[in-house]
Structures are given as C-alpha cells and as structure tokens.
CSV table of C-alpha atoms and ligand atoms in Angstrom, one decimal:
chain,number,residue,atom,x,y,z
A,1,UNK,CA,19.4,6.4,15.4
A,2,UNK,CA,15.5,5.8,14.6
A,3,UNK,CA,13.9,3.9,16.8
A,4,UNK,CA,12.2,1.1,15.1
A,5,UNK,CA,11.2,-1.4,18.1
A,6,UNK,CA,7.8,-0.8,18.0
A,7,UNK,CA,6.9,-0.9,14.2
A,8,UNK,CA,8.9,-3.8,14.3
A,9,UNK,CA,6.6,-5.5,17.1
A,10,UNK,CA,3.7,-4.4,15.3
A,11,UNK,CA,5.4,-5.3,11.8
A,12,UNK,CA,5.7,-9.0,13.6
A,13,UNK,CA,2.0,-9.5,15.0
A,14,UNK,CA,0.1,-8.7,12.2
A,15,UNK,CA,2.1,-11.0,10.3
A,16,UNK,CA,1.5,-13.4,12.4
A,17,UNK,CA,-2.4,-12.6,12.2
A,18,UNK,CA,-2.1,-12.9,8.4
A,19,UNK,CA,-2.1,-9.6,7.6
A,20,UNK,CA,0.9,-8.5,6.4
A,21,UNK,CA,-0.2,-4.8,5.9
A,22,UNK,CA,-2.2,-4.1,8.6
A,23,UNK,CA,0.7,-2.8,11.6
A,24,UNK,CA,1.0,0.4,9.1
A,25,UNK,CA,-2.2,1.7,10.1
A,26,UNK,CA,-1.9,0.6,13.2
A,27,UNK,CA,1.2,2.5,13.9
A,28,UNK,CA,-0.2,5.5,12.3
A,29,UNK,CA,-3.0,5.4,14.4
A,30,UNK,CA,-0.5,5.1,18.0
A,31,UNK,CA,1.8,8.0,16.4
A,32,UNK,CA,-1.5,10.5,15.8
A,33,UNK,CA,-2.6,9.7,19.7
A,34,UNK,CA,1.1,10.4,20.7
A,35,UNK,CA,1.8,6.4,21.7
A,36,UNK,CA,4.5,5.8,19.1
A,37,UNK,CA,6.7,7.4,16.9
A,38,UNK,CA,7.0,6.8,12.7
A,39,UNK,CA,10.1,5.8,12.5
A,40,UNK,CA,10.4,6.9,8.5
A,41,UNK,CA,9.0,10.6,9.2
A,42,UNK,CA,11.2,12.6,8.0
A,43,UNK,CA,8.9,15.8,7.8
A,44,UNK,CA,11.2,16.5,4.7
A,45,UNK,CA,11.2,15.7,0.7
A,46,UNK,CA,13.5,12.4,0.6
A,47,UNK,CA,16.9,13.9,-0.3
A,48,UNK,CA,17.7,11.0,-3.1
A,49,UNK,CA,14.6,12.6,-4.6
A,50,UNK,CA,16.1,16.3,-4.9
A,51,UNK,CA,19.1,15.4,-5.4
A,52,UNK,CA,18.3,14.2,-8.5
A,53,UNK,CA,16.2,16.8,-9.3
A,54,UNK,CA,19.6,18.9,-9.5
A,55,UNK,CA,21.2,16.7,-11.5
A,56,UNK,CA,18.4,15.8,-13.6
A,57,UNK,CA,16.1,18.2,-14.3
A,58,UNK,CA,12.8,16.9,-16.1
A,59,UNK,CA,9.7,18.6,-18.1
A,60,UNK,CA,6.7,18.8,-16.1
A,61,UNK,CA,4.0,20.6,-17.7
A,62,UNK,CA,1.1,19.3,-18.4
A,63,UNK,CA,2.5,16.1,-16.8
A,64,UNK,CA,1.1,13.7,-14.0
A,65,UNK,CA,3.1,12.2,-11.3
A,66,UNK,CA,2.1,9.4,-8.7
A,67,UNK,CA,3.5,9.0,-5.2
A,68,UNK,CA,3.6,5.2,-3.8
A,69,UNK,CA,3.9,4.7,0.3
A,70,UNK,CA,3.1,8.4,-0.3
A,71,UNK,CA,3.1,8.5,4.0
A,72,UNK,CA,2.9,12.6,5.4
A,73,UNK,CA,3.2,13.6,1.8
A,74,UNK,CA,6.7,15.6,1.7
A,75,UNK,CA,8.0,13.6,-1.5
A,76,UNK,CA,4.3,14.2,-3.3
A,77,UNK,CA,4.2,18.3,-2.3
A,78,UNK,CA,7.9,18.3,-3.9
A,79,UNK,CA,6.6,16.6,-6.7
A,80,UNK,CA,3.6,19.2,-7.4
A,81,UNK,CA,6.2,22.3,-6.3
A,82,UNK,CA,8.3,20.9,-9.4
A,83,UNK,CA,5.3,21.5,-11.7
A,84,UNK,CA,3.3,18.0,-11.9
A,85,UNK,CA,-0.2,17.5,-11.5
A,86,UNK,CA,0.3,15.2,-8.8
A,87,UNK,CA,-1.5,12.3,-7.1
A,88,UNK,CA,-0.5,10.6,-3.8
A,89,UNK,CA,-1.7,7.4,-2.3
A,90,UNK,CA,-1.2,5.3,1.2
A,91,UNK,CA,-2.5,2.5,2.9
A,92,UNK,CA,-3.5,4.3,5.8
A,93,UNK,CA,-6.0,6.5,5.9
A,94,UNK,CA,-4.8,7.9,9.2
A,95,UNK,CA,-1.6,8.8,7.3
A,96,UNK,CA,-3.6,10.1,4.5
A,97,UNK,CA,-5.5,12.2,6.9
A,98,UNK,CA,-2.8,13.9,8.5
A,99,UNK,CA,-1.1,14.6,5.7
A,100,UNK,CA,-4.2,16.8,4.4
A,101,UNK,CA,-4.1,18.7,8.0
A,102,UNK,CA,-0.7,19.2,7.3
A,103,UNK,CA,-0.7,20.6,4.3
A,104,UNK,CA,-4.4,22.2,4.0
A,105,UNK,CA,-4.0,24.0,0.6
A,106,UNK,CA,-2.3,21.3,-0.8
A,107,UNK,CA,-3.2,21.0,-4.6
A,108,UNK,CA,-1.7,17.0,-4.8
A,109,UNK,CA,-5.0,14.4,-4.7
A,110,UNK,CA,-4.3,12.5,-1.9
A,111,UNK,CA,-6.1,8.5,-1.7
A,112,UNK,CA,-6.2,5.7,0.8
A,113,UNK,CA,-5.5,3.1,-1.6
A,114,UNK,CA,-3.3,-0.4,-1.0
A,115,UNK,CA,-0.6,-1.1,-4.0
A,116,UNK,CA,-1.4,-4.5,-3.7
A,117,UNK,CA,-4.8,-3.6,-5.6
A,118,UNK,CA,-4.9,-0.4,-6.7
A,119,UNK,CA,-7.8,1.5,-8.9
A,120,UNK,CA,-7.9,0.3,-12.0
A,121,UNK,CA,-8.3,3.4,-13.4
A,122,UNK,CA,-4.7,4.5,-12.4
A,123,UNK,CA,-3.2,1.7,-14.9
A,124,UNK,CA,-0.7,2.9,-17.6
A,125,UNK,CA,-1.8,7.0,-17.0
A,126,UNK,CA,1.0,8.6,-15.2
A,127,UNK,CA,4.2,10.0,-16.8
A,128,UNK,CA,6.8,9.9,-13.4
A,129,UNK,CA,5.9,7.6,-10.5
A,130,UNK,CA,8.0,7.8,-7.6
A,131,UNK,CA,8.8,5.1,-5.3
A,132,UNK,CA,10.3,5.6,-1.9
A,133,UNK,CA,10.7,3.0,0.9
A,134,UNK,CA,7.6,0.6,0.4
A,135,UNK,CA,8.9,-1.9,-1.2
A,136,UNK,CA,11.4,-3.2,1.5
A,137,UNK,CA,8.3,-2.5,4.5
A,138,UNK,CA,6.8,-5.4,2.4
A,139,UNK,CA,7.7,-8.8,3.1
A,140,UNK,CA,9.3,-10.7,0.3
A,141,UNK,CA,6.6,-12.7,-1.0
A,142,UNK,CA,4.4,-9.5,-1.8
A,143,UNK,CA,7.5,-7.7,-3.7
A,144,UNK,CA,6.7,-9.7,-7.3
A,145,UNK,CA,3.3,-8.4,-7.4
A,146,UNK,CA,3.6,-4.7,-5.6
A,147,UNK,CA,6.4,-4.2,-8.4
A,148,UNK,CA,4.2,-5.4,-11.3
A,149,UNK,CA,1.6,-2.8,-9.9
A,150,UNK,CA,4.4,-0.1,-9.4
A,151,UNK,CA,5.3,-0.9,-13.2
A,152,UNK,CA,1.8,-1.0,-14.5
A,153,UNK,CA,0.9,3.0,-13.3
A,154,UNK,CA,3.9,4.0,-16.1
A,155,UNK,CA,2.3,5.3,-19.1
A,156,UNK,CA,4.6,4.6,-22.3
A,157,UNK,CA,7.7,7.3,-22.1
A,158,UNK,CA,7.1,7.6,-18.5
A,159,UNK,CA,10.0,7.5,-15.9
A,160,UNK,CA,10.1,5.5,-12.4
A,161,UNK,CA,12.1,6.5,-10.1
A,162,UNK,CA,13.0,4.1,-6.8
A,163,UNK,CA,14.5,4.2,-3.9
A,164,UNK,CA,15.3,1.5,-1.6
A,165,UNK,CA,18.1,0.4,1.1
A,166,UNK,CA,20.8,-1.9,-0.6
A,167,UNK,CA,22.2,-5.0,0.4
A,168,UNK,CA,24.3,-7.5,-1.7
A,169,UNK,CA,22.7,-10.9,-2.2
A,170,UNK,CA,25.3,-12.6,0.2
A,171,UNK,CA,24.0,-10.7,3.3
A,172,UNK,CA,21.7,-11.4,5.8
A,173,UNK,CA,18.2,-10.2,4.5
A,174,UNK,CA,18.2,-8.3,8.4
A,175,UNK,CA,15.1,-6.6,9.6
A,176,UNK,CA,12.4,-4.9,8.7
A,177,UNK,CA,13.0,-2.7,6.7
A,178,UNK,CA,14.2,-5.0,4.3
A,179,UNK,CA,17.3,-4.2,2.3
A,180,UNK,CA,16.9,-5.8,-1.3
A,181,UNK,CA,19.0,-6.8,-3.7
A,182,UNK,CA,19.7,-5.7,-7.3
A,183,UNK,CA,17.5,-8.8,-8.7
A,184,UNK,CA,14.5,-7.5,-6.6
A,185,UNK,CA,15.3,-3.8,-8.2
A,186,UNK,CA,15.8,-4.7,-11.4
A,187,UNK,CA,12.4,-7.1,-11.6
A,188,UNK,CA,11.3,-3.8,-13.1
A,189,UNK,CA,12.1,-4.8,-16.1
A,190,UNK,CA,10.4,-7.8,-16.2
A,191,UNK,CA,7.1,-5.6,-16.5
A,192,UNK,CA,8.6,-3.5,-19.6
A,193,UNK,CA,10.7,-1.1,-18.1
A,194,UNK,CA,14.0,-0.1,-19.3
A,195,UNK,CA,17.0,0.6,-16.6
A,196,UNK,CA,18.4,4.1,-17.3
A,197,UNK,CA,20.0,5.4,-14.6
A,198,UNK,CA,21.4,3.3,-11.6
A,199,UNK,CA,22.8,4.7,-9.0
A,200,UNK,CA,24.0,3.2,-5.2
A,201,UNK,CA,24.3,6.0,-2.9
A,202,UNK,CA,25.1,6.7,1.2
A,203,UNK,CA,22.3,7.2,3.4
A,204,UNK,CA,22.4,11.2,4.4
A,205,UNK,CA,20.9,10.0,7.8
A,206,UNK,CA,21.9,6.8,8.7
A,207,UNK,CA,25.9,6.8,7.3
A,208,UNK,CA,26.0,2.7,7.7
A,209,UNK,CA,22.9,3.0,5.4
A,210,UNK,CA,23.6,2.8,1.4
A,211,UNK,CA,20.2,3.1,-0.9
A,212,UNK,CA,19.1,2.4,-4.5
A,213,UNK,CA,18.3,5.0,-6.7
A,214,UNK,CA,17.3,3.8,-9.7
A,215,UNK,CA,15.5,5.4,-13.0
A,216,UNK,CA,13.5,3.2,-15.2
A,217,UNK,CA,11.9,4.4,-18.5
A,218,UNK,CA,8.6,2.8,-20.2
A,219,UNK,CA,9.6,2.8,-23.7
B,1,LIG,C1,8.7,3.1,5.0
B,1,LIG,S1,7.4,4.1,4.6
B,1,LIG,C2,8.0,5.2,3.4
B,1,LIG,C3,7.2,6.5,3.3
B,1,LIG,C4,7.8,7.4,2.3
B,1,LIG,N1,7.6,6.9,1.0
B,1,LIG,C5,9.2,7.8,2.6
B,1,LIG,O1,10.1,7.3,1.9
B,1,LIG,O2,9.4,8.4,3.6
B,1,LIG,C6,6.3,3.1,3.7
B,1,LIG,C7,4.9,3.7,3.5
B,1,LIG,O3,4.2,2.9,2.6
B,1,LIG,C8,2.9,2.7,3.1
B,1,LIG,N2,2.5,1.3,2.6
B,1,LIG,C9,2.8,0.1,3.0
B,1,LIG,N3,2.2,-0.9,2.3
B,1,LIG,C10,1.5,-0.2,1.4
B,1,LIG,C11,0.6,-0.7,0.4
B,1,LIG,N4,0.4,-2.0,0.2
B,1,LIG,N5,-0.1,0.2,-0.4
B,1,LIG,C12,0.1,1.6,-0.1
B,1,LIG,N6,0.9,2.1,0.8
B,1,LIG,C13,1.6,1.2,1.6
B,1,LIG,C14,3.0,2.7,4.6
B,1,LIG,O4,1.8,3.1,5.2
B,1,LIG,C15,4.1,3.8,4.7
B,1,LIG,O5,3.5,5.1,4.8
C-alpha cells in the first residue's frame, strides 16, 4: 500500500492557500532531503505504457514525443529507448533536477514547465504525447483547461496516449488522486481528437485499482 498521508496534507494546504499546484514541489523538495516519500515513484516505465508498446508497436523515427507530469523521468527515457526524439516536462524543478542526476547521459530534454501554461512554442509540434497520472493530481476545476493544453501539443496525425485511475460517475469522487470518469477522459475530443483505442485495465500494483488507457488520434 503507498502511503499517501502526507501528499495528501500537503495536496490540502496549498489548496487552501490558493495554490492548487504548489504541494508538488513541496513534496519533491521533503522526498530529496529524505522527509517524505513520493508516493507515485515507481523508479520504473509505467507498465500500461509497455504494455502497449507490445501490442501496439508504432514508427518512431524521425518522430518527437512529449512527456506530461513527466516526474523522475522513467516513462520519458522509455519513450527515447523506443526511438523518439523525446522531450519531458514537470512542474517541479526539484523533480526535474533529480531526474537529470538520475539519468546523467540522458538524451530526452527535460523542462520545468506547468501544463496549465505551457511554451507556446510546444503547440501542435509533437507526434505522440503521453499522459500518465496528472490529470487526476489536479483538482476538478483545472481538468477542462490542462486537457485543452494536453490536446493542443498533438500535431495533426499525432497519437495521445492517457492513463488515469477509473471510476464510474455514480462513485464517490474519493481522494486525491482523483479517479475520473469516462466524460472527463473523453473531453479529449472536444479539442479535435479522435478516440481510437479505449481500454479499462487492473492496476498491476494496487489490484482494487482499475486505470484508463486510452489512445486518441489528431486527425
Ligand atoms: C501523480 S504524478 C505522475 C507522475 C508520472 N507521470 C507517473 O505516472 O508516474 C503527477 C506529476 O505531475 C506533475 N504535475 C502536477 N501538476 C502539473 C502541472 N500543472 N504541470 C506539469 N506537471 C505537473 C507532478 O509534479 C507529478 O510529478
């Protein structure tokens, strides 16, 4: 079982400071000086990810790939093993900076960057961004425009794929992390995305767990 109490406390304060964003830094910062744990570090490529690797195979060279949430950068170094020129980005630039000591000869460009207002410059120029887990650490009112942002780094014939916990719409939203419902997933296609695969799968690690995996296509 992960322990989440004290991303949760944090999760809690700095919304109540007004800043909804803020506790991931913060707990970034207590994990590097040994005062916390991060509850999502799995030190390992997310396994939704290579599973569908196996199963579906895509063309890489030549080809760019963003990481959202990118966090110690196991799902972006995946990424650039499979062949992409690959770019990675996280709020906190304590996460940002340990994942460069961790992986010194990385070739994946690694940013500080917030998804709520990303560079401009990344708009419409990446052909497979990969979203793991950041959506449902946001609360629900910041979902609508972090999607439109997610949607917006596609460049037409690009593929998005997402991951996120599950819940049907007649459960209790819970805790952070937020399980979201299919209308929150699909709100991709609001932003000119086509669903093409859809998949709802167990958790490997948490077996009570059941997790979106869900390809979208820019046409
Ligand atoms: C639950 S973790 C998931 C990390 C990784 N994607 C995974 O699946 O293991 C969410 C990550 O998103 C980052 N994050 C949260 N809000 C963000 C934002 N607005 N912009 C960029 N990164 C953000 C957090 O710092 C954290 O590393």
């Amino acid at each position: 079982m992960r322990d989440r109490r004290r991303a949760r406390e944090l999760a809690a304060e700095f919304h109540r400071r007004g800043d909804p964003t803020g506790w991931f830094e913060a707990l970034y910062r207590e994990a590097e000086e040994g005062k916390s744990t991060i509850p999502w570090a799995d030190y390992h490529p997310t396994p939704h990810l290579v599973g569908f690797w196996i199963q579906h195979p895509q063309q890489t060279a030549g080809k760019s790939a963003l990481v959202v949430g990118s966090g110690l950068g196991d799902d972006a170094e995946q990424l650039a093993a499979y062949g992409f020129r690959t770019t990675a980005f996280d709020i906190s630039e304590t996460a940002i900076r340990g994942t460069r000591k961790r992986f010194p000869n990385s070739k994946v460009a690694y940013h500080a960057a917030d998804l709520l207002n990303p560079p401009a410059s990344w708009c419409g120029r990446f052909d497979f961004v990969f979203e793991a887990n950041t959506l449902q650490v946001l609360p629900a009112a910041l979902r609508p425009q972090a999607t439109k942002n997610i949607a917006a780094f596609l460049r037409p014939g690009g593929l998005l794929l997402v991951i996120a916990r599950h819940r049907e719409p007649s459960d209790p939203e819970g805790q952070m992390p937020w399980p979201l419902t299919r209308a929150e997933i699909s709100a991709f296609t609001a932003h000119g995305l086509k669903e093409v695969l859809f998949d709802i799968l167990p958790d490997v690690s948490e077996p009570d767990v059941r997790r979106f995996r869900v390809l979208f296509h820019r046409p």
